[in-house]
């Protein structure tokens, strides 16, 4: 896949899948703006990625509408335009039964997993509509497709993104804008690796949940994001691609 001449914004790219995707986009010729809320993490990621290609960073809270609008404007000014926007930021506050979740946990999960996506789309769409081209890729989870035990609100937020993606694709398709999701299963990020170390049975037990009998690598997730952002995708919109090793099969 060749991304030479493409300008890309990736939220939640200070670490994990977002950082890995940024690395791969850079290796394939793109110019990339990475975002994270944590300035120290973002600075470290930027320094690492500079060896791979042209990268800039923008620290912002993606649940803040005005901050995301400013990020989009900065990317347009820096690169002369944006071609691809990846709403990748997302996490769960706690893994806990819904009945035990305090209200602030709901607000957190909905904010980072759903509101952040709305903010990203709202910020970049005027630019895409003006140029009559653009791709938006939203990172979701199979939890949003089948529901996940002890992740009820997180699952609801991810399901919301999938529904929003379908509706938005209908609205903006006339402008040659494609909006899709990539749905991930358990992926061996820094946080997941730490969780597996504490879990009885660890990775071996978790792998049995997947048809391919292994947990996803960050390369697996990043490659799916690259695919849905690439020029190979020319007549696909409103869809969700699962890169989850067969955790779920959804028709």
Coordinates of C-alpha atoms in Angstrom, one line a residue:
X1 CA 0.0 0.0 0.0
X2 CA 1.3 3.4 -1.0
X3 CA 0.4 6.5 1.0
X4 CA 2.8 8.9 -0.6
X5 CA 1.2 12.3 -0.7
X6 CA -1.5 11.4 1.8
X7 CA -1.9 13.5 5.0
X8 CA -3.4 11.6 8.0
X9 CA -4.6 12.5 11.5
X10 CA -4.7 9.8 14.1
X11 CA -6.2 10.3 17.6
X12 CA -5.0 8.3 20.5
X13 CA -1.7 7.7 18.8
X14 CA 0.8 8.2 21.7
X15 CA 1.0 4.5 22.3
X16 CA -0.6 1.2 21.4
X17 CA -2.4 0.6 18.1
X18 CA -2.5 4.3 17.2
X19 CA 1.2 4.6 17.4
X20 CA 1.8 1.4 15.5
X21 CA -0.6 2.6 12.8
X22 CA 1.2 5.9 12.6
X23 CA 4.5 4.1 12.2
X24 CA 3.2 2.0 9.3
X25 CA 1.6 5.0 7.5
X26 CA 4.9 6.8 7.7
X27 CA 6.8 3.8 6.4
X28 CA 4.4 3.8 3.4
X29 CA 5.0 7.5 2.6
X30 CA 2.3 9.4 4.5
X31 CA 2.6 12.6 6.5
X32 CA 1.0 12.1 9.9
X33 CA -0.3 14.1 12.8
X34 CA -0.5 12.1 16.0
X35 CA -2.7 13.1 18.9
X36 CA -2.8 12.1 22.6
X37 CA -3.9 13.8 25.8
X38 CA -0.7 12.8 27.6
X39 CA 1.9 15.3 26.5
X40 CA 4.9 13.3 27.8
X41 CA 3.7 10.1 26.0
X42 CA 3.0 12.1 22.9
X43 CA 6.5 13.7 22.9
X44 CA 8.1 10.3 23.2
X45 CA 6.0 8.9 20.4
X46 CA 6.9 11.8 18.1
X47 CA 10.6 11.5 18.8
X48 CA 10.4 7.8 18.0
X49 CA 8.4 8.3 14.8
X50 CA 10.5 11.0 13.4
X51 CA 12.9 8.4 12.2
X52 CA 10.1 6.9 10.1
X53 CA 9.0 10.0 8.2
X54 CA 7.3 13.4 8.5
X55 CA 5.3 13.5 11.7
X56 CA 3.9 16.3 13.9
X57 CA 2.0 16.0 17.2
X58 CA -1.0 17.8 18.7
X59 CA -1.9 17.3 22.4
X60 CA -5.6 17.6 22.9
X61 CA -8.5 16.1 24.8
X62 CA -10.6 14.5 22.1
X63 CA -13.8 14.8 24.2
X64 CA -13.3 18.6 23.9
X65 CA -15.1 19.8 20.7
X66 CA -13.1 23.1 20.4
X67 CA -9.8 21.3 21.0
X68 CA -10.5 18.8 18.2
X69 CA -11.6 21.6 15.9
X70 CA -8.3 23.4 16.6
X71 CA -6.4 20.1 15.9
X72 CA -8.1 19.7 12.5
X73 CA -7.3 23.3 11.6
X74 CA -3.7 22.9 12.6
X75 CA -3.4 19.7 10.5
X76 CA -4.9 21.5 7.5
X77 CA -2.5 24.4 7.9
X78 CA 0.5 22.3 8.5
X79 CA 0.0 19.8 5.6
X80 CA -2.0 21.9 3.2
X81 CA -4.9 19.5 3.7
X82 CA -6.0 16.3 5.2
X83 CA -6.9 13.1 3.3
X84 CA -7.6 10.6 6.1
X85 CA -8.9 11.0 9.7
X86 CA -8.6 8.1 12.1
X87 CA -10.7 8.3 15.2
X88 CA -8.7 5.8 17.2
X89 CA -8.7 7.1 20.8
X90 CA -10.7 4.8 23.1
X91 CA -10.6 2.8 26.3
X92 CA -12.8 1.6 29.2
X93 CA -12.6 3.3 32.6
X94 CA -13.1 0.0 34.5
X95 CA -14.0 -3.6 33.8
X96 CA -16.9 -4.0 36.2
X97 CA -20.5 -5.1 36.2
X98 CA -22.9 -2.3 35.1
X99 CA -24.7 -2.4 38.5
X100 CA -21.4 -1.6 40.2
X101 CA -20.4 1.2 37.8
X102 CA -20.7 4.8 39.1
X103 CA -22.1 7.5 36.9
X104 CA -18.7 9.1 36.3
X105 CA -17.6 5.9 34.6
X106 CA -20.5 6.0 32.2
X107 CA -19.6 9.6 31.3
X108 CA -15.9 8.6 30.8
X109 CA -16.7 5.6 28.5
X110 CA -19.2 7.5 26.4
X111 CA -16.9 10.5 26.2
X112 CA -13.8 8.9 25.0
X113 CA -15.4 6.2 22.8
X114 CA -18.4 8.0 21.3
X115 CA -18.3 11.8 21.8
X116 CA -14.6 11.8 20.7
X117 CA -15.6 10.3 17.4
X118 CA -18.4 12.8 16.9
X119 CA -15.9 15.6 17.6
X120 CA -13.4 14.3 15.1
X121 CA -16.0 13.9 12.3
X122 CA -17.5 17.3 13.0
X123 CA -14.1 18.9 12.9
X124 CA -12.8 17.4 9.6
X125 CA -16.0 17.1 7.6
X126 CA -16.2 20.7 6.4
X127 CA -12.7 20.3 4.9
X128 CA -13.6 17.0 3.3
X129 CA -16.9 18.4 1.9
X130 CA -15.1 21.3 0.4
X131 CA -12.5 19.1 -1.4
X132 CA -15.2 16.5 -2.2
X133 CA -13.0 13.7 -1.0
X134 CA -11.9 12.1 2.3
X135 CA -11.8 8.9 4.4
X136 CA -12.8 8.6 8.0
X137 CA -12.0 5.4 9.8
X138 CA -13.3 4.7 13.3
X139 CA -11.7 2.2 15.6
X140 CA -14.3 0.2 17.4
X141 CA -14.5 -3.2 19.2
X142 CA -16.3 -6.4 18.8
X143 CA -17.8 -5.5 22.2
X144 CA -19.9 -3.1 20.2
X145 CA -21.1 -5.8 17.9
X146 CA -22.0 -8.6 20.4
X147 CA -21.8 -7.0 23.9
X148 CA -19.0 -7.8 26.4
X149 CA -19.4 -9.0 29.9
X150 CA -18.5 -6.3 32.5
X151 CA -18.1 -3.7 29.7
X152 CA -21.8 -2.7 29.2
X153 CA -21.3 1.0 28.7
X154 CA -18.2 0.6 26.7
X155 CA -20.0 -1.9 24.5
X156 CA -22.9 0.6 24.1
X157 CA -20.5 3.4 23.2
X158 CA -18.8 1.3 20.5
X159 CA -22.2 0.1 19.2
X160 CA -23.1 3.8 19.0
X161 CA -20.1 4.5 16.8
X162 CA -21.0 1.7 14.5
X163 CA -24.5 3.1 14.1
X164 CA -23.3 6.6 13.7
X165 CA -20.8 5.5 11.0
X166 CA -23.6 3.9 9.0
X167 CA -25.8 7.0 9.2
X168 CA -23.0 9.4 8.5
X169 CA -21.9 7.4 5.5
X170 CA -25.3 7.9 4.0
X171 CA -25.1 11.7 4.6
X172 CA -21.7 12.4 3.2
X173 CA -21.3 9.8 0.4
X174 CA -22.5 12.3 -2.1
X175 CA -19.3 14.3 -1.4
X176 CA -17.1 11.2 -2.2
X177 CA -16.4 10.8 1.6
X178 CA -16.1 7.2 2.9
X179 CA -16.8 6.5 6.6
X180 CA -16.0 3.0 7.9
X181 CA -15.1 1.2 11.1
X182 CA -12.3 -1.3 12.0
X183 CA -13.4 -3.5 14.9
X184 CA -10.6 -5.0 17.0
X185 CA -10.4 -7.9 19.3
X186 CA -8.0 -8.2 22.2
X187 CA -4.7 -6.8 20.9
X188 CA -1.3 -7.0 22.7
X189 CA -0.8 -3.3 23.6
X190 CA 1.2 -2.3 26.6
X191 CA -2.0 -2.1 28.7
X192 CA -3.3 -5.5 27.6
X193 CA 0.1 -7.1 28.2
X194 CA 0.1 -5.8 31.8
X195 CA -3.5 -7.1 32.3
X196 CA -2.6 -10.6 30.9
X197 CA 0.3 -10.9 33.3
X198 CA -2.1 -10.4 36.2
X199 CA -4.8 -12.7 34.9
X200 CA -4.9 -16.4 35.9
X201 CA -4.0 -18.4 32.7
X202 CA -3.0 -15.2 31.0
X203 CA -2.6 -15.1 27.3
X204 CA -3.1 -18.9 26.8
X205 CA -6.6 -18.7 28.4
X206 CA -7.5 -15.5 26.5
X207 CA -6.4 -17.0 23.2
X208 CA -9.0 -19.8 23.5
X209 CA -11.8 -17.3 22.9
X210 CA -10.5 -16.7 19.4
X211 CA -11.0 -19.0 16.4
X212 CA -7.4 -18.5 15.3
X213 CA -6.3 -19.4 18.9
X214 CA -4.1 -16.4 19.4
X215 CA -4.5 -12.8 20.6
X216 CA -4.0 -10.0 18.1
X217 CA -0.7 -8.3 17.6
X218 CA -0.5 -4.6 17.1
X219 CA 0.6 -5.3 13.5
X220 CA -2.7 -7.1 12.9
X221 CA -4.7 -4.1 14.0
X222 CA -2.6 -1.5 12.3
X223 CA -2.7 -3.4 9.0
X224 CA -6.5 -3.4 9.1
X225 CA -6.5 0.4 9.6
X226 CA -4.1 0.8 6.7
X227 CA -6.3 -1.3 4.5
X228 CA -9.5 0.6 5.2
X229 CA -7.6 3.9 4.7
X230 CA -6.0 2.9 1.4
X231 CA -6.8 3.5 -2.2
X232 CA -7.9 -0.1 -2.4
X233 CA -11.1 1.1 -0.7
X234 CA -13.0 3.0 -3.3
X235 CA -16.5 1.8 -3.1
X236 CA -16.9 0.7 0.5
X237 CA -18.6 2.9 3.1
X238 CA -20.7 2.5 6.2
X239 CA -19.1 -0.8 6.9
X240 CA -17.4 -2.5 9.8
X241 CA -14.4 -4.7 9.2
X242 CA -13.6 -7.0 12.1
X243 CA -9.9 -7.7 12.7
X244 CA -10.4 -9.9 15.7
X245 CA -9.2 -13.4 14.9
X246 CA -12.7 -14.9 14.9
X247 CA -13.8 -13.6 18.3
X248 CA -17.3 -13.0 16.8
X249 CA -18.9 -13.6 13.5
X250 CA -21.5 -10.9 12.6
X251 CA -23.6 -10.9 9.5

